[in-house]
Coordinates of N, CA and C in Angstrom, one line a residue:
M1 N 0.9 -1.1 0.1 CA 0.2 0.0 -0.1 C 0.9 1.2 0.0
S2 N 0.8 2.2 -0.9 CA 1.4 3.5 -1.0 C 1.0 4.4 -0.2
T3 N 1.8 5.2 0.4 CA 1.3 6.4 1.1 C 1.3 7.6 0.3
P4 N 0.3 8.5 0.2 CA 0.1 9.4 -0.6 C 1.1 10.6 0.0
D5 N 1.7 11.5 -0.7 CA 2.5 12.4 -0.2 C 1.8 13.6 0.5
N6 N 2.3 14.5 1.2 CA 1.7 15.4 2.1 C 0.7 16.4 1.2
N7 N 1.3 16.7 0.0 CA 0.4 17.5 -0.8 C -0.9 17.1 -1.3
T8 N -0.9 15.7 -1.6 CA -2.2 15.2 -2.0 C -3.1 14.6 -0.9
A9 N -2.5 14.5 0.3 CA -3.2 13.9 1.4 C -4.0 14.9 2.0
K10 N -3.4 16.2 2.2 CA -4.1 17.2 3.0 C -4.0 18.5 2.0
P11 N -4.9 18.6 1.1 CA -4.6 19.8 0.1 C -4.8 21.3 0.9
G12 N -5.8 21.1 1.9 CA -6.0 22.3 2.7 C -4.9 23.0 3.4
R13 N -3.9 22.0 3.8 CA -2.6 22.3 4.7 C -1.6 22.8 4.0
N14 N -1.7 23.0 2.6 CA -0.7 23.5 1.7 C -0.4 25.1 2.0
R15 N 0.7 25.5 1.9 CA 1.0 27.0 2.3 C 0.4 27.8 1.1
I16 N 0.1 29.1 1.4 CA -0.3 30.0 0.4 C 0.8 30.4 -0.5
P17 N 0.8 30.1 -1.9 CA 2.0 30.5 -2.6 C 2.4 31.9 -2.7
E18 N 1.4 32.7 -2.7 CA 1.6 34.2 -2.7 C 2.4 34.7 -1.4
L19 N 2.2 34.1 -0.4 CA 2.9 34.6 0.8 C 4.2 33.7 1.0
S20 N 4.1 32.5 0.8 CA 5.4 31.4 1.0 C 6.4 31.7 0.0
S21 N 6.1 32.4 -1.0 CA 7.2 32.6 -2.0 C 8.0 33.9 -1.7
I22 N 7.7 34.6 -0.6 CA 8.4 35.8 -0.5 C 9.3 35.4 0.7
P23 N 10.8 35.6 0.3 CA 11.8 35.3 1.2 C 12.1 36.4 2.2
W24 N 12.3 35.9 3.4 CA 12.5 37.0 4.4 C 13.9 37.6 4.4
Q25 N 14.1 38.4 3.4 CA 15.5 38.9 3.2 C 15.7 40.3 3.5
G26 N 14.7 41.0 4.0 CA 14.8 42.4 4.4 C 13.6 43.1 4.6
P27 N 13.5 44.5 4.9 CA 12.5 45.1 5.4 C 11.4 45.1 4.2
S28 N 12.0 45.2 3.0 CA 10.9 45.3 1.8 C 10.3 43.8 1.8
A29 N 10.7 42.8 2.1 CA 10.1 41.4 2.1 C 9.0 41.6 3.2
I30 N 9.4 42.1 4.4 CA 8.0 42.2 5.3 C 7.1 43.1 4.9
T31 N 7.4 44.3 4.3 CA 6.4 45.1 3.6 C 5.6 44.4 2.6
R32 N 6.2 43.6 1.7 CA 5.6 42.8 0.6 C 4.6 41.7 1.3
Y33 N 5.0 41.2 2.4 CA 4.4 40.0 3.0 C 3.1 40.7 3.6
A34 N 3.2 41.8 4.2 CA 2.0 42.3 4.9 C 1.0 43.0 3.9
Q35 N 1.6 43.5 2.7 CA 0.6 43.9 1.6 C 0.0 42.7 0.9
V36 N 0.7 41.7 0.6 CA 0.0 40.6 0.0 C -1.0 39.9 0.8
G37 N -0.6 39.7 2.2 CA -1.6 39.1 3.1 C -2.8 39.9 3.3
R38 N -2.6 41.3 3.4 CA -3.8 42.0 3.6 C -4.7 42.1 2.4
N39 N -4.0 42.0 1.1 CA -5.1 41.9 0.0 C -5.7 40.6 -0.1
L40 N -4.9 39.5 0.4 CA -5.6 38.2 0.4 C -6.8 38.3 1.4
A41 N -6.4 38.8 2.6 CA -7.6 38.6 3.6 C -8.8 39.6 3.1
R42 N -8.5 40.8 2.5 CA -9.5 41.6 2.1 C -10.3 41.0 1.0
D43 N -9.8 40.2 0.1 CA -10.4 39.5 -1.0 C -11.2 38.4 -0.5
L44 N -10.7 37.6 0.5 CA -11.4 36.6 1.1 C -12.6 37.0 1.9
G45 N -12.4 38.2 2.6 CA -13.6 38.7 3.4 C -14.7 39.2 2.5
E46 N -14.3 39.8 1.4 CA -15.4 40.2 0.4 C -16.1 39.1 -0.3
E47 N -15.3 37.9 -0.4 CA -16.0 36.8 -0.9 C -16.9 36.2 -0.1
F48 N -16.5 36.1 1.2 CA -17.5 35.5 2.2 C -18.7 36.4 2.4
A49 N -18.5 37.7 2.5 CA -19.6 38.7 2.5 C -20.7 38.5 1.2
L50 N -20.1 38.5 0.1 CA -21.0 38.3 -1.1 C -21.6 37.0 -1.0
G51 N -20.8 35.9 -0.7 CA -21.3 34.6 -0.6 C -22.5 34.4 0.2
S52 N -22.4 35.2 1.4 CA -23.4 35.0 2.4 C -24.9 35.6 1.9
D53 N -24.7 36.5 1.2 CA -25.9 37.2 0.6 C -26.5 36.3 -0.4
E54 N -25.7 35.6 -1.3 CA -26.1 34.8 -2.3 C -26.7 33.6 -1.6
L55 N -26.0 33.0 -0.6 CA -26.4 31.7 0.1 C -27.6 31.9 0.7
Y56 N -28.0 33.0 1.4 CA -29.2 33.1 1.9 C -30.4 33.2 0.9
A57 N -30.3 33.8 -0.3 CA -31.2 33.8 -1.2 C -31.5 32.1 -1.7
V58 N -30.5 31.7 -1.9 CA -30.5 30.2 -2.4 C -31.3 29.4 -1.3
L59 N -30.9 29.5 -0.1 CA -31.4 28.8 0.9 C -33.1 28.8 0.9
I60 N -33.4 30.1 1.0 CA -34.8 30.4 1.0 C -35.6 29.9 -0.2
R61 N -35.0 30.1 -1.3 CA -35.6 29.7 -2.6 C -35.7 28.2 -2.5
S62 N -34.5 27.4 -2.3 CA -34.5 26.0 -2.3 C -35.4 25.2 -1.4
F63 N -35.5 25.9 -0.2 CA -36.2 25.0 0.8 C -37.5 25.6 1.2
K64 N -37.9 26.5 0.4 CA -39.4 27.0 0.5 C -40.2 26.0 0.2
G65 N -41.2 25.5 1.0 CA -42.2 24.4 0.7 C -41.5 23.1 0.8
H66 N -40.4 23.0 1.5 CA -39.9 21.7 1.9 C -40.8 20.9 2.8
P67 N -41.1 19.5 2.4 CA -42.1 19.0 3.2 C -41.8 18.9 4.7
V68 N -40.7 18.7 5.1 CA -40.3 18.7 6.6 C -40.3 20.0 7.0
L69 N -39.7 21.1 6.5 CA -39.6 22.3 7.0 C -41.0 23.1 7.0
S70 N -41.9 22.6 6.0 CA -43.0 23.3 5.8 C -44.0 23.1 7.0
V71 N -43.7 22.1 7.7 CA -44.6 21.7 9.1 C -44.3 22.9 10.0
F72 N -43.3 23.6 10.0 CA -42.9 24.8 10.9 C -43.1 26.1 10.2
G73 N -43.3 26.0 8.9 CA -43.7 27.3 8.2 C -42.5 28.1 7.6
A74 N -42.8 29.0 6.8 CA -41.8 29.7 6.1 C -40.7 30.6 6.9
P75 N -41.4 31.2 8.0 CA -40.4 31.9 8.9 C -39.4 31.0 9.4
D76 N -39.5 29.7 9.7 CA -38.6 28.8 10.2 C -37.5 28.7 9.1
V77 N -37.8 28.6 7.8 CA -36.8 28.4 6.8 C -35.9 29.8 6.8
R78 N -36.5 30.9 6.9 CA -35.7 32.2 6.9 C -34.9 32.3 8.2
R79 N -35.3 31.7 9.3 CA -34.5 31.7 10.5 C -33.4 30.8 10.5
R80 N -33.7 29.7 10.1 CA -32.5 28.8 9.7 C -31.4 29.2 8.8
A81 N -31.8 29.8 7.8 CA -31.0 30.4 6.7 C -30.2 31.5 7.3
R82 N -30.8 32.4 8.2 CA -30.1 33.4 8.7 C -29.0 32.9 9.7
R83 N -29.4 32.0 10.5 CA -28.2 31.1 11.4 C -27.0 30.6 10.6
V84 N -27.5 29.9 9.4 CA -26.4 29.5 8.7 C -25.4 30.5 8.1
V85 N -26.1 31.6 7.5 CA -25.4 32.7 6.9 C -24.6 33.5 7.9
K86 N -25.3 33.6 9.0 CA -24.6 34.5 10.2 C -23.0 34.0 10.3
R87 N -22.9 32.8 10.2 CA -21.5 32.2 10.4 C -20.5 32.7 9.2
L88 N -21.1 32.7 8.1 CA -20.1 33.1 6.8 C -19.9 34.6 7.0
K89 N -21.0 35.4 7.5 CA -20.7 36.8 7.7 C -19.7 37.1 8.7
R90 N -19.8 36.2 9.8 CA -18.8 36.4 10.8 C -17.4 36.1 10.2
A91 N -17.1 35.1 9.3 CA -16.0 34.8 8.8 C -15.6 36.0 8.0
A92 N -16.4 36.6 7.3 CA -16.0 37.8 6.5 C -15.5 38.9 7.4
E93 N -16.1 39.2 8.6 CA -15.7 40.1 9.5 C -14.3 39.7 10.0
L94 N -13.9 38.5 10.4 CA -12.7 38.0 10.8 C -11.6 38.3 9.8
Q95 N -12.0 38.1 8.6 CA -11.0 38.4 7.5 C -10.7 39.8 7.5
R96 N -11.5 40.7 7.6 CA -11.3 42.0 7.6 C -10.4 42.4 8.7
G97 N -10.5 41.7 9.9 CA -9.7 41.9 10.9 C -8.4 41.5 10.8
A98 N -8.3 40.3 10.1 CA -7.0 39.8 9.7 C -6.1 40.9 8.8
G99 N -6.9 41.5 7.9 CA -6.2 42.5 7.1 C -5.8 43.6 8.1
V100 N -6.4 44.1 9.1 CA -6.1 45.1 9.9 C -5.0 44.7 10.6
E101 N -4.8 43.4 11.1 CA -3.8 43.1 11.9 C -2.4 43.0 11.1
L102 N -2.6 42.7 9.7 CA -1.4 42.7 8.9 C -0.8 44.1 8.8
V103 N -1.5 45.1 8.8 CA -1.2 46.4 8.7 C -0.5 46.8 10.0
K104 N -1.1 46.3 11.1 CA -0.4 46.4 12.4 C 0.9 45.8 12.7
F105 N 0.9 44.6 11.9 CA 2.2 43.8 12.0 C 3.3 44.7 11.3
H106 N 3.0 45.1 10.2 CA 4.0 45.9 9.5 C 4.4 47.1 10.2
A107 N 3.4 47.9 10.8 CA 3.8 49.0 11.5 C 4.7 48.8 12.8
Q108 N 4.3 47.6 13.5 CA 5.2 47.1 14.7 C 6.5 46.8 14.2
F109 N 6.7 46.2 13.2 CA 8.0 45.6 12.7 C 8.9 47.0 12.5
R110 N 8.3 48.0 11.8 CA 8.9 49.2 11.7 C 9.4 49.9 12.9
K111 N 8.4 49.9 13.9 CA 8.6 50.7 15.2 C 9.8 49.8 15.9
E112 N 9.6 48.6 16.0 CA 10.7 47.7 16.8 C 12.0 47.6 16.2
F113 N 12.1 47.6 14.8 CA 13.4 47.3 14.2 C 13.8 48.5 13.4
V114 N 13.2 48.8 12.3 CA 13.5 49.9 11.4 C 13.9 51.3 11.9
E115 N 13.0 51.9 12.7 CA 13.0 53.1 13.1 C 13.9 53.4 14.5
V116 N 14.1 52.2 15.2 CA 14.7 52.3 16.6 C 16.1 52.0 16.5
L117 N 16.5 50.8 15.9 CA 17.9 50.2 15.8 C 18.7 50.9 14.8
P118 N 19.8 51.1 15.2 CA 20.8 51.6 14.2 C 21.2 50.5 13.4
P119 N 21.7 50.8 12.1 CA 22.1 49.7 11.2 C 23.2 48.9 11.7
A120 N 23.2 47.6 11.7 CA 24.3 46.9 12.1 C 25.4 46.9 11.1
K121 N 26.7 46.8 11.8 CA 27.7 46.7 10.9 C 27.8 45.5 10.0
P122 N 28.2 45.6 8.8 CA 28.0 44.4 7.7 C 28.7 43.1 8.4
E123 N 29.8 43.3 9.2 CA 30.5 42.0 9.5 C 29.6 41.3 10.8
N124 N 28.8 42.1 11.3 CA 28.3 41.7 12.5 C 26.7 41.1 12.2
R125 N 26.2 41.2 11.1 CA 24.9 40.7 10.8 C 24.9 39.5 9.9
R126 N 23.7 38.7 9.9 CA 23.8 37.6 9.3 C 23.5 38.1 7.7
P127 N 23.8 37.3 6.8 CA 23.8 37.6 5.4 C 22.3 37.6 4.8
E128 N 21.6 36.8 5.4 CA 20.1 36.4 4.9 C 19.3 37.6 5.0
F129 N 19.5 38.7 5.9 CA 18.6 39.7 6.0 C 19.3 41.1 5.7
N130 N 18.8 41.9 4.6 CA 19.7 42.9 4.1 C 19.0 44.1 4.5
W131 N 19.7 44.8 5.5 CA 19.1 46.1 6.0 C 19.2 47.2 5.2
K132 N 20.2 47.2 4.2 CA 20.3 48.3 3.3 C 19.0 48.6 2.4
E133 N 18.4 47.6 2.2 CA 17.3 48.0 1.2 C 16.2 48.7 2.1
E134 N 15.3 49.5 1.3 CA 14.3 50.3 2.0 C 13.0 49.5 2.1
A135 N 12.3 49.9 3.1 CA 11.0 49.2 3.3 C 9.9 49.9 2.5

């Protein structure tokens, strides 16, 4: 019996290529990471918000007159749909919050490292992080 590799076994666990392809090589990489992450969070939040509106309409239309749910009446279908869609709307809000946190992440990096610390001497710093480039 062959074992599937990690990429096919758990496709949801793969890293996001837009973010994982940014090497941590200097302040501009952190800026880029924050910008790309914020854009992804913003896009995902907007998709969840639009999807929730569409899903509500589909659920109402699809289950109106359902034999089991019709015993409880149409308001019950709307109430059930609102409960389901509420979770998707909450996910949209959380994604917007993630975008805000990425802006704060970038500001915190600048505050803690770029604006406070003097540039290290080239012989005293590790070569993988280039402080000479601008953020």
